[in-house]
XYZ file of C-alpha atoms in Angstrom:
519
model
C -12.128 -19.109 -13.238
C -14.115 -22.211 -13.066
C -14.872 -24.371 -10.047
C -12.537 -27.200 -11.452
C -9.889 -24.693 -11.971
C -10.149 -23.365 -8.479
C -9.957 -26.633 -6.846
C -7.125 -27.295 -9.075
C -5.224 -24.508 -7.746
C -6.137 -25.345 -4.201
C -4.502 -28.695 -4.509
C -1.199 -27.056 -5.789
C -1.349 -24.732 -3.105
C -1.758 -27.273 -0.542
C 1.265 -28.890 -2.171
C 3.554 -25.639 -2.273
C 2.903 -25.299 1.496
C 4.178 -28.783 2.274
C 7.131 -28.211 0.027
C 7.643 -24.483 1.863
C 6.764 -25.405 5.470
C 10.377 -25.606 6.790
C 11.726 -22.952 4.376
C 13.492 -19.688 5.740
C 13.021 -16.612 3.891
C 16.208 -15.102 2.336
C 17.999 -11.830 2.094
C 18.415 -10.099 -1.269
C 21.653 -8.124 -1.092
C 23.794 -6.808 -3.913
C 21.645 -8.783 -6.790
C 22.155 -11.923 -4.496
C 19.794 -14.307 -2.608
C 21.461 -15.130 0.684
C 20.557 -16.996 3.581
C 20.624 -14.810 6.441
C 22.787 -15.647 9.717
C 20.298 -14.486 12.157
C 20.029 -16.129 15.363
C 16.353 -14.793 15.625
C 13.491 -15.802 13.287
C 9.902 -15.221 12.827
C 7.280 -17.521 12.401
C 4.974 -16.769 9.213
C 1.629 -18.894 9.458
C -0.918 -19.469 7.048
C -3.761 -17.593 8.425
C -6.206 -20.286 7.516
C -4.493 -23.278 8.652
C -1.800 -22.295 11.081
C 0.763 -24.064 9.162
C 4.281 -22.521 8.896
C 4.580 -21.318 5.681
C 8.164 -19.752 6.237
C 10.543 -18.275 8.667
C 11.406 -14.840 8.441
C 15.086 -13.890 9.765
C 15.891 -10.924 11.911
C 18.622 -9.476 9.679
C 21.767 -8.979 11.325
C 23.598 -5.583 12.089
C 26.339 -6.707 9.483
C 23.617 -7.783 6.822
C 21.907 -4.448 7.274
C 25.380 -2.589 6.697
C 26.010 -4.557 3.717
C 22.649 -3.736 2.213
C 22.953 -0.145 2.681
C 26.477 -0.412 1.315
C 25.601 -2.182 -1.591
C 22.763 0.466 -2.372
C 25.373 3.306 -1.574
C 27.801 1.954 -4.340
C 24.915 1.088 -6.833
C 23.512 4.608 -6.388
C 26.671 6.069 -7.883
C 26.021 4.396 -11.270
C 22.493 3.970 -11.303
C 21.919 7.881 -10.858
C 23.808 8.254 -14.251
C 21.728 5.868 -16.184
C 19.453 7.709 -18.470
C 15.570 8.626 -18.001
C 15.035 6.449 -20.945
C 16.953 3.377 -19.842
C 15.182 3.594 -16.330
C 11.886 3.816 -18.124
C 12.772 0.846 -20.160
C 13.506 -1.195 -16.959
C 9.919 0.010 -15.554
C 8.262 -1.338 -18.784
C 10.108 -4.674 -18.597
C 9.189 -4.951 -14.816
C 5.462 -4.607 -15.659
C 5.765 -7.002 -18.005
C 7.315 -9.550 -15.567
C 4.950 -8.749 -12.959
C 1.916 -9.146 -15.247
C 3.004 -12.625 -16.396
C 3.797 -13.433 -12.505
C 0.237 -12.594 -11.347
C -0.844 -16.115 -10.243
C 2.579 -16.832 -8.464
C 2.253 -13.350 -6.601
C -1.366 -13.953 -5.701
C -0.750 -17.451 -4.426
C 2.052 -16.159 -2.090
C -0.483 -13.663 -0.752
C -3.150 -16.046 -0.142
C -0.784 -18.422 1.786
C 0.918 -15.896 3.918
C -1.774 -12.843 4.364
C -5.114 -14.785 3.725
C -6.808 -12.946 1.230
C -9.156 -14.830 -0.995
C -7.656 -15.241 -4.540
C -9.536 -12.633 -6.268
C -8.854 -9.985 -3.955
C -5.073 -11.214 -3.876
C -4.892 -10.433 -7.743
C -6.059 -6.994 -7.167
C -3.559 -6.756 -4.800
C -0.860 -7.166 -7.307
C -2.812 -5.334 -9.970
C -3.213 -2.113 -7.902
C 0.703 -2.147 -7.553
C 1.331 -2.931 -11.110
C -0.396 0.216 -12.092
C 1.933 2.066 -10.382
C 5.025 0.518 -12.115
C 2.818 0.915 -15.503
C 2.501 4.937 -14.185
C 6.534 4.737 -14.162
C 6.738 4.465 -17.650
C 5.747 8.221 -17.797
C 8.815 9.188 -15.765
C 10.207 11.013 -18.968
C 7.341 13.360 -17.887
C 7.377 13.284 -14.482
C 10.991 14.270 -14.484
C 10.756 17.305 -16.581
C 12.313 20.588 -15.062
C 11.177 24.236 -15.841
C 13.170 27.062 -17.833
C 12.916 30.924 -18.009
C 14.968 33.158 -19.873
C 15.039 35.844 -17.066
C 17.440 38.452 -18.870
C 19.451 39.102 -21.915
C 21.620 35.735 -22.546
C 20.457 34.284 -18.913
C 18.404 31.187 -18.398
C 16.953 29.760 -14.966
C 16.078 26.271 -15.421
C 15.264 23.359 -12.644
C 16.089 19.737 -12.762
C 14.980 17.028 -10.831
C 17.716 14.970 -9.244
C 17.560 11.665 -7.051
C 18.153 11.534 -3.332
C 20.613 8.375 -3.047
C 19.805 5.458 -0.848
C 16.025 5.303 0.351
C 14.052 2.929 2.371
C 10.557 1.375 2.320
C 8.913 -0.159 5.578
C 5.853 -1.882 4.348
C 2.660 -3.450 6.196
C 1.087 -6.751 6.265
C -2.238 -5.973 4.304
C -1.061 -5.240 0.850
C 2.135 -7.720 0.315
C 2.429 -6.638 -3.259
C 0.731 -2.945 -3.611
C 2.607 -1.476 -0.964
C 5.920 -2.417 -2.017
C 5.213 -1.389 -5.504
C 4.103 2.274 -4.372
C 7.599 2.403 -3.297
C 10.708 1.048 -4.837
C 9.537 1.476 -8.549
C 8.935 5.021 -8.056
C 12.194 5.315 -6.159
C 14.358 3.310 -8.893
C 12.613 5.311 -11.720
C 13.575 8.547 -10.266
C 17.331 7.025 -9.952
C 17.604 6.253 -6.358
C 18.512 2.884 -5.030
C 16.446 1.368 -2.250
C 16.400 -0.843 0.933
C 12.953 -2.457 1.362
C 11.766 -4.091 4.292
C 8.514 -5.994 3.431
C 6.240 -6.960 6.524
C 7.866 -9.687 8.750
C 4.329 -11.615 8.638
C 4.099 -12.050 4.738
C 7.359 -11.158 2.974
C 6.827 -13.699 0.136
C 5.273 -11.198 -2.646
C 8.476 -8.827 -2.038
C 10.869 -11.563 -2.649
C 9.047 -12.449 -5.897
C 9.375 -8.749 -7.072
C 13.095 -8.797 -6.276
C 13.452 -11.812 -8.479
C 11.820 -10.164 -11.104
C 13.755 -7.270 -10.911
C 16.993 -9.316 -11.107
C 15.535 -10.958 -14.080
C 14.744 -7.742 -16.111
C 18.237 -6.663 -15.686
C 17.800 -4.173 -12.851
C 21.570 -3.872 -11.671
C 22.846 -5.226 -8.535
C 22.369 -3.170 -5.416
C 19.813 -1.051 -6.743
C 17.265 -3.095 -5.073
C 17.988 -4.764 -1.517
C 15.336 -6.506 0.410
C 16.222 -7.119 4.283
C 13.693 -8.422 7.219
C 13.042 -8.138 10.590
C 11.267 -6.007 13.195
C 12.302 -3.111 15.620
C 16.095 -3.774 14.957
C 15.564 -3.420 11.167
C 13.393 -0.378 11.358
C 15.962 1.423 13.999
C 18.540 0.647 11.089
C 16.539 2.183 8.369
C 15.328 5.011 10.291
C 18.826 5.735 11.616
C 21.674 5.082 9.258
C 23.019 8.273 7.760
C 23.481 6.515 4.335
C 19.553 6.530 4.238
C 18.228 9.715 2.913
C 14.308 8.916 2.980
C 11.902 6.758 4.394
C 8.501 5.675 3.129
C 6.138 3.988 5.611
C 2.729 2.357 5.375
C 1.130 0.840 8.519
C -0.252 1.736 11.975
C -0.477 4.447 14.189
C 2.077 3.559 16.922
C 4.583 2.208 14.829
C 4.117 5.053 12.065
C 4.665 7.938 14.661
C 7.740 5.874 15.818
C 9.321 5.844 12.437
C 8.348 9.254 11.329
C 9.812 10.761 14.598
C 12.993 8.873 14.300
C 13.645 9.307 10.791
C 13.104 12.977 10.687
C 15.227 13.316 13.984
C 17.911 11.793 11.876
C 17.462 14.283 9.239
C 15.739 12.092 6.724
C 12.424 12.646 4.616
C 9.750 10.600 5.568
C 6.127 9.843 4.321
C 3.961 7.838 6.393
C 0.413 6.539 6.182
C -1.243 5.688 9.369
C -4.774 4.561 10.414
C -7.999 5.492 9.239
C -11.677 5.446 10.056
C -13.397 5.663 6.598
C -17.067 7.064 6.769
C -19.845 6.116 4.061
C -22.738 8.706 4.326
C -25.784 7.207 2.966
C -28.539 9.956 2.019
C -32.159 8.626 1.653
C -32.427 9.565 -2.198
C -29.387 7.224 -2.605
C -29.656 4.319 -5.284
C -30.356 1.761 -2.827
C -29.213 -1.348 -4.629
C -25.916 0.303 -5.661
C -25.189 1.724 -2.060
C -26.022 -1.399 -0.160
C -23.931 -3.462 -2.540
C -20.979 -1.287 -2.596
C -21.062 -0.661 1.200
C -20.876 -4.494 1.795
C -18.150 -4.988 -0.715
C -16.104 -2.231 0.813
C -16.528 -2.924 4.453
C -15.773 -6.797 4.442
C -13.460 -7.381 1.391
C -10.179 -8.184 2.568
C -11.866 -9.206 5.894
C -11.596 -5.485 6.512
C -7.865 -5.274 6.655
C -7.436 -2.250 4.364
C -6.467 1.421 4.988
C -9.544 2.482 3.014
C -12.080 -0.186 4.145
C -15.327 1.364 4.941
C -15.756 0.897 8.549
C -18.580 3.439 9.226
C -21.999 3.541 7.655
C -23.268 7.206 8.402
C -27.196 6.707 7.810
C -28.967 9.774 7.168
C -32.928 10.020 8.100
C -34.946 7.065 6.579
C -31.551 5.707 5.318
C -31.354 3.960 8.890
C -34.265 1.733 7.780
C -31.845 -0.129 5.363
C -29.596 -1.507 8.223
C -31.594 -5.013 8.198
C -31.091 -5.180 4.451
C -27.373 -4.310 4.806
C -27.060 -7.070 7.345
C -28.851 -9.598 5.099
C -26.627 -8.856 2.362
C -23.486 -9.282 4.673
C -24.596 -12.773 5.624
C -24.946 -14.052 2.090
C -21.164 -13.600 2.062
C -19.138 -16.771 2.204
C -16.130 -17.144 4.932
C -13.808 -19.511 3.808
C -9.927 -20.023 2.879
C -8.640 -18.010 0.091
C -8.252 -20.607 -2.690
C -11.790 -22.159 -1.922
C -14.401 -21.652 -4.844
C -16.718 -18.617 -4.241
C -14.872 -17.443 -0.992
C -15.786 -13.620 -0.248
C -14.152 -13.209 3.330
C -10.820 -14.767 4.198
C -8.968 -15.008 7.616
C -7.586 -12.245 9.691
C -3.637 -11.878 9.746
C -3.157 -13.392 13.080
C -4.801 -14.975 16.112
C -3.806 -11.806 17.930
C -5.511 -9.332 15.265
C -8.941 -11.679 15.325
C -8.897 -11.526 19.103
C -8.471 -7.493 19.417
C -11.390 -7.267 16.945
C -13.644 -9.444 18.921
C -12.938 -7.665 21.878
C -13.908 -4.443 19.970
C -17.247 -5.916 19.062
C -17.910 -6.915 22.614
C -17.075 -3.355 23.883
C -19.707 -2.012 21.466
C -22.440 -4.402 22.942
C -21.151 -3.229 26.649
C -21.589 0.046 25.855
C -25.013 -0.132 24.333
C -24.691 -0.379 20.708
C -26.953 -3.045 18.896
C -25.214 -6.350 17.329
C -27.343 -6.505 14.239
C -24.873 -9.355 12.593
C -22.250 -10.953 14.923
C -19.630 -13.102 13.033
C -17.742 -14.049 15.866
C -17.068 -17.682 16.430
C -17.967 -18.344 12.669
C -16.820 -22.005 11.967
C -15.265 -23.185 8.630
C -15.166 -26.749 8.311
C -12.308 -27.448 6.400
C -10.161 -24.855 8.031
C -11.106 -25.246 11.809
C -7.852 -23.230 13.094
C -8.476 -20.373 10.837
C -8.464 -16.706 12.228
C -12.017 -16.231 10.805
C -14.262 -13.282 11.689
C -17.289 -13.440 9.896
C -19.093 -9.962 8.673
C -20.284 -8.087 11.637
C -22.645 -5.095 11.655
C -23.121 -3.187 14.732
C -26.162 -0.545 14.654
C -26.962 2.746 16.944
C -22.904 3.316 17.543
C -22.146 6.591 19.278
C -19.175 8.820 18.480
C -17.726 8.014 22.269
C -18.115 4.434 22.018
C -14.389 2.234 21.511
C -15.513 0.705 18.381
C -16.052 4.070 16.774
C -12.888 5.564 18.345
C -10.401 2.848 17.334
C -9.538 1.445 13.880
C -10.915 -2.035 14.129
C -9.206 -3.462 11.198
C -11.342 -6.297 10.592
C -14.511 -7.163 8.801
C -16.960 -5.366 11.187
C -19.086 -2.449 10.128
C -20.455 0.207 12.386
C -23.619 2.189 11.598
C -24.366 5.599 13.096
C -27.588 7.293 12.469
C -28.148 11.123 11.899
C -31.068 13.145 10.970
C -29.365 15.285 8.519
C -26.224 15.771 5.984
C -24.845 18.570 8.033
C -25.066 16.067 11.207
C -23.019 13.543 9.096
C -20.377 16.247 7.977
C -19.883 17.264 11.737
C -19.277 13.748 12.652
C -17.002 12.786 9.807
C -15.060 15.918 10.436
C -14.726 15.273 14.104
C -12.998 12.034 13.616
C -9.078 12.285 13.847
C -8.503 10.313 10.544
C -8.794 11.701 6.947
C -7.983 9.018 4.615
C -11.227 8.938 2.967
C -14.764 9.397 2.875
C -17.930 8.636 0.629
C -21.090 9.793 0.125
C -24.340 8.134 -1.798
C -26.630 10.205 -3.118
C -28.611 11.124 -6.472
C -28.643 14.746 -5.661
C -25.828 16.893 -7.351
C -26.310 19.638 -4.826
C -25.658 17.102 -1.844
C -22.731 15.695 -3.193
C -21.189 18.972 -4.035
C -21.832 20.224 -0.638
C -20.273 17.090 0.884
C -17.220 17.270 -1.569
C -16.495 20.816 -0.593
C -17.086 20.422 3.241
C -15.447 17.193 4.151
C -12.383 17.051 5.728
C -10.796 13.636 4.176
C -7.971 13.642 1.469
C -9.830 11.196 -0.796
C -13.588 11.469 -1.466
C -15.790 9.289 -3.352
C -19.153 10.286 -4.713
C -21.248 6.944 -5.315
C -17.548 5.478 -4.896
C -17.086 3.386 -1.957
C -13.300 2.925 -1.903
C -11.694 6.252 -3.426
C -8.309 5.221 -3.775
C -6.835 7.291 -6.799
C -5.214 5.721 -9.723
C -1.322 6.145 -9.657
C -1.352 9.429 -11.948
C -2.945 11.145 -8.746
C -1.548 10.233 -5.978
C -2.710 8.690 -2.418
C -3.704 11.824 -0.531
C -4.918 11.120 2.934
C -4.766 13.622 5.523
C -5.214 14.473 9.158
C -3.926 11.880 11.306
C -3.766 9.101 8.706
C -0.561 10.936 7.209
C 2.797 12.295 8.732
C 4.618 14.243 6.102
C 4.387 16.731 3.309
C 4.518 14.657 0.412
C 2.203 11.820 -0.520
C 2.741 8.382 -2.284
C 3.141 7.689 -6.035
C 2.054 9.699 -8.999
C 3.592 13.212 -9.384
C 3.563 13.460 -5.577
C 5.715 10.165 -5.277
C 8.344 11.597 -7.779
C 8.843 15.002 -5.883
C 9.223 12.726 -2.507
C 12.084 10.833 -4.025
C 13.838 13.447 -5.850
C 14.916 17.069 -5.148
C 15.067 20.132 -7.151
C 18.491 21.921 -8.332
C 17.980 25.444 -9.919
C 20.790 26.670 -12.132
C 21.188 30.034 -13.661
C 23.577 30.382 -16.789
C 24.559 33.114 -18.926
C 25.949 32.528 -22.381
C 26.893 36.238 -24.064
C 25.818 36.506 -27.837
C 28.654 38.400 -28.509
C 31.114 35.399 -27.649
C 29.590 33.273 -30.499
C 32.217 34.258 -33.060
C 31.922 31.115 -35.636
C 29.521 28.855 -36.665
C 29.049 25.059 -36.583
C 27.857 23.094 -39.519
C 24.457 21.997 -39.509
C 23.708 18.340 -38.681
C 21.205 16.637 -40.869
C 20.929 13.008 -39.466
C 18.168 11.996 -37.134
C 19.146 12.787 -33.584
C 19.180 9.734 -31.367
C 19.576 10.199 -27.504
C 20.239 7.389 -25.029
């Protein structure tokens, strides 16, 4: 996109903000957008300007019940639709999302703070899940075996019923699209709670579902914080809960949902390591690490937050810092912006406190992004790229998930030491190795304890046909998100054994010669 086009987008964006400043986010229940009767609201502020973008209602108990009731009634008919019909809706939905890319991306910039290119990437990675659900006809297939004379045993996948999705702030489009398209394609209905910090993208997606003809009640969107979470994890009509977010909320949601007899899958925190060997392609490794550490202002569950520098690779820290220093910190719609603001003032202050703790505990602040000033956005929640060297495993900045544009560097002597460090960390979302040695890469792949491994790939998030496979303390549950795993989460198997004796066939039917069509 040209600089002129970006400037025009910025003007349109500012005008849109002025129009929406006093708006209140609606509910989406039984196919209708409704104003909530809530007495409590949560302000959503643009992280770059602090302007109020919208007010999010704490959905009332009556409204939550209406959403669950609508989903329960809709399930009775939606489950009867053919897999071909649901496949068609996924194809229509992906088309609608693709043509609404800019609208979704601008919503993300205004509420979450991402730079525009990254906001588009947020939408695109979610869109890929919808596209993968066009393969639902394959995912839903069961198995069959003739187990005895005239006797067959076969399996069928059936939907669970009403399911719920509870989403985080850091991917306002992608995470909802990890959840409800898989649920709907498998025949379930869904009650979705987007983050109360940035619900706009989810509301656009709900509108698109309505526009492509997904029936009323199949998708419902509610809002709020603790009361809404307690309803979704406790109401008996809801059979399963999907969650992505932080440790404390995730543990609470998983325990409460499972105590109420529900399936639950919960992606939690992370501390992703990149092990850099001295034989790595220096140019590629440094560029990859800078992008993976500081993109999205570090607010990704798969961001690289630890660089483990083996041997002479420790000498690369100065060049790493120089590359990070070149990144432009700015508002999300500004030309050439690389790093946008953090989501809230509280998140910024927490990250800054962890940076200070590193200095207090003896680490070296090679690049300190605190106090960065962006002239056009003096009220923005900005933290510039920050690099902390000579970090030790006991330090607070290593033990905790910072969730900001902060890279901690740990120096070790050997690959074995690097593996011991990575495996000793409680989290297991992802890990990467940078090397030109096939033997070293194979050793790392075989011995590292992380669910997703990158070999010269900094953010090894699998495409939808593989599923997201974080492990250890990064995941609670036994069935992961999207792909074949996601289909398994939202379905249950029914095993049928049937007996039809050959001797009972006493007449033949006339052959049908027309092309069979199934609907």
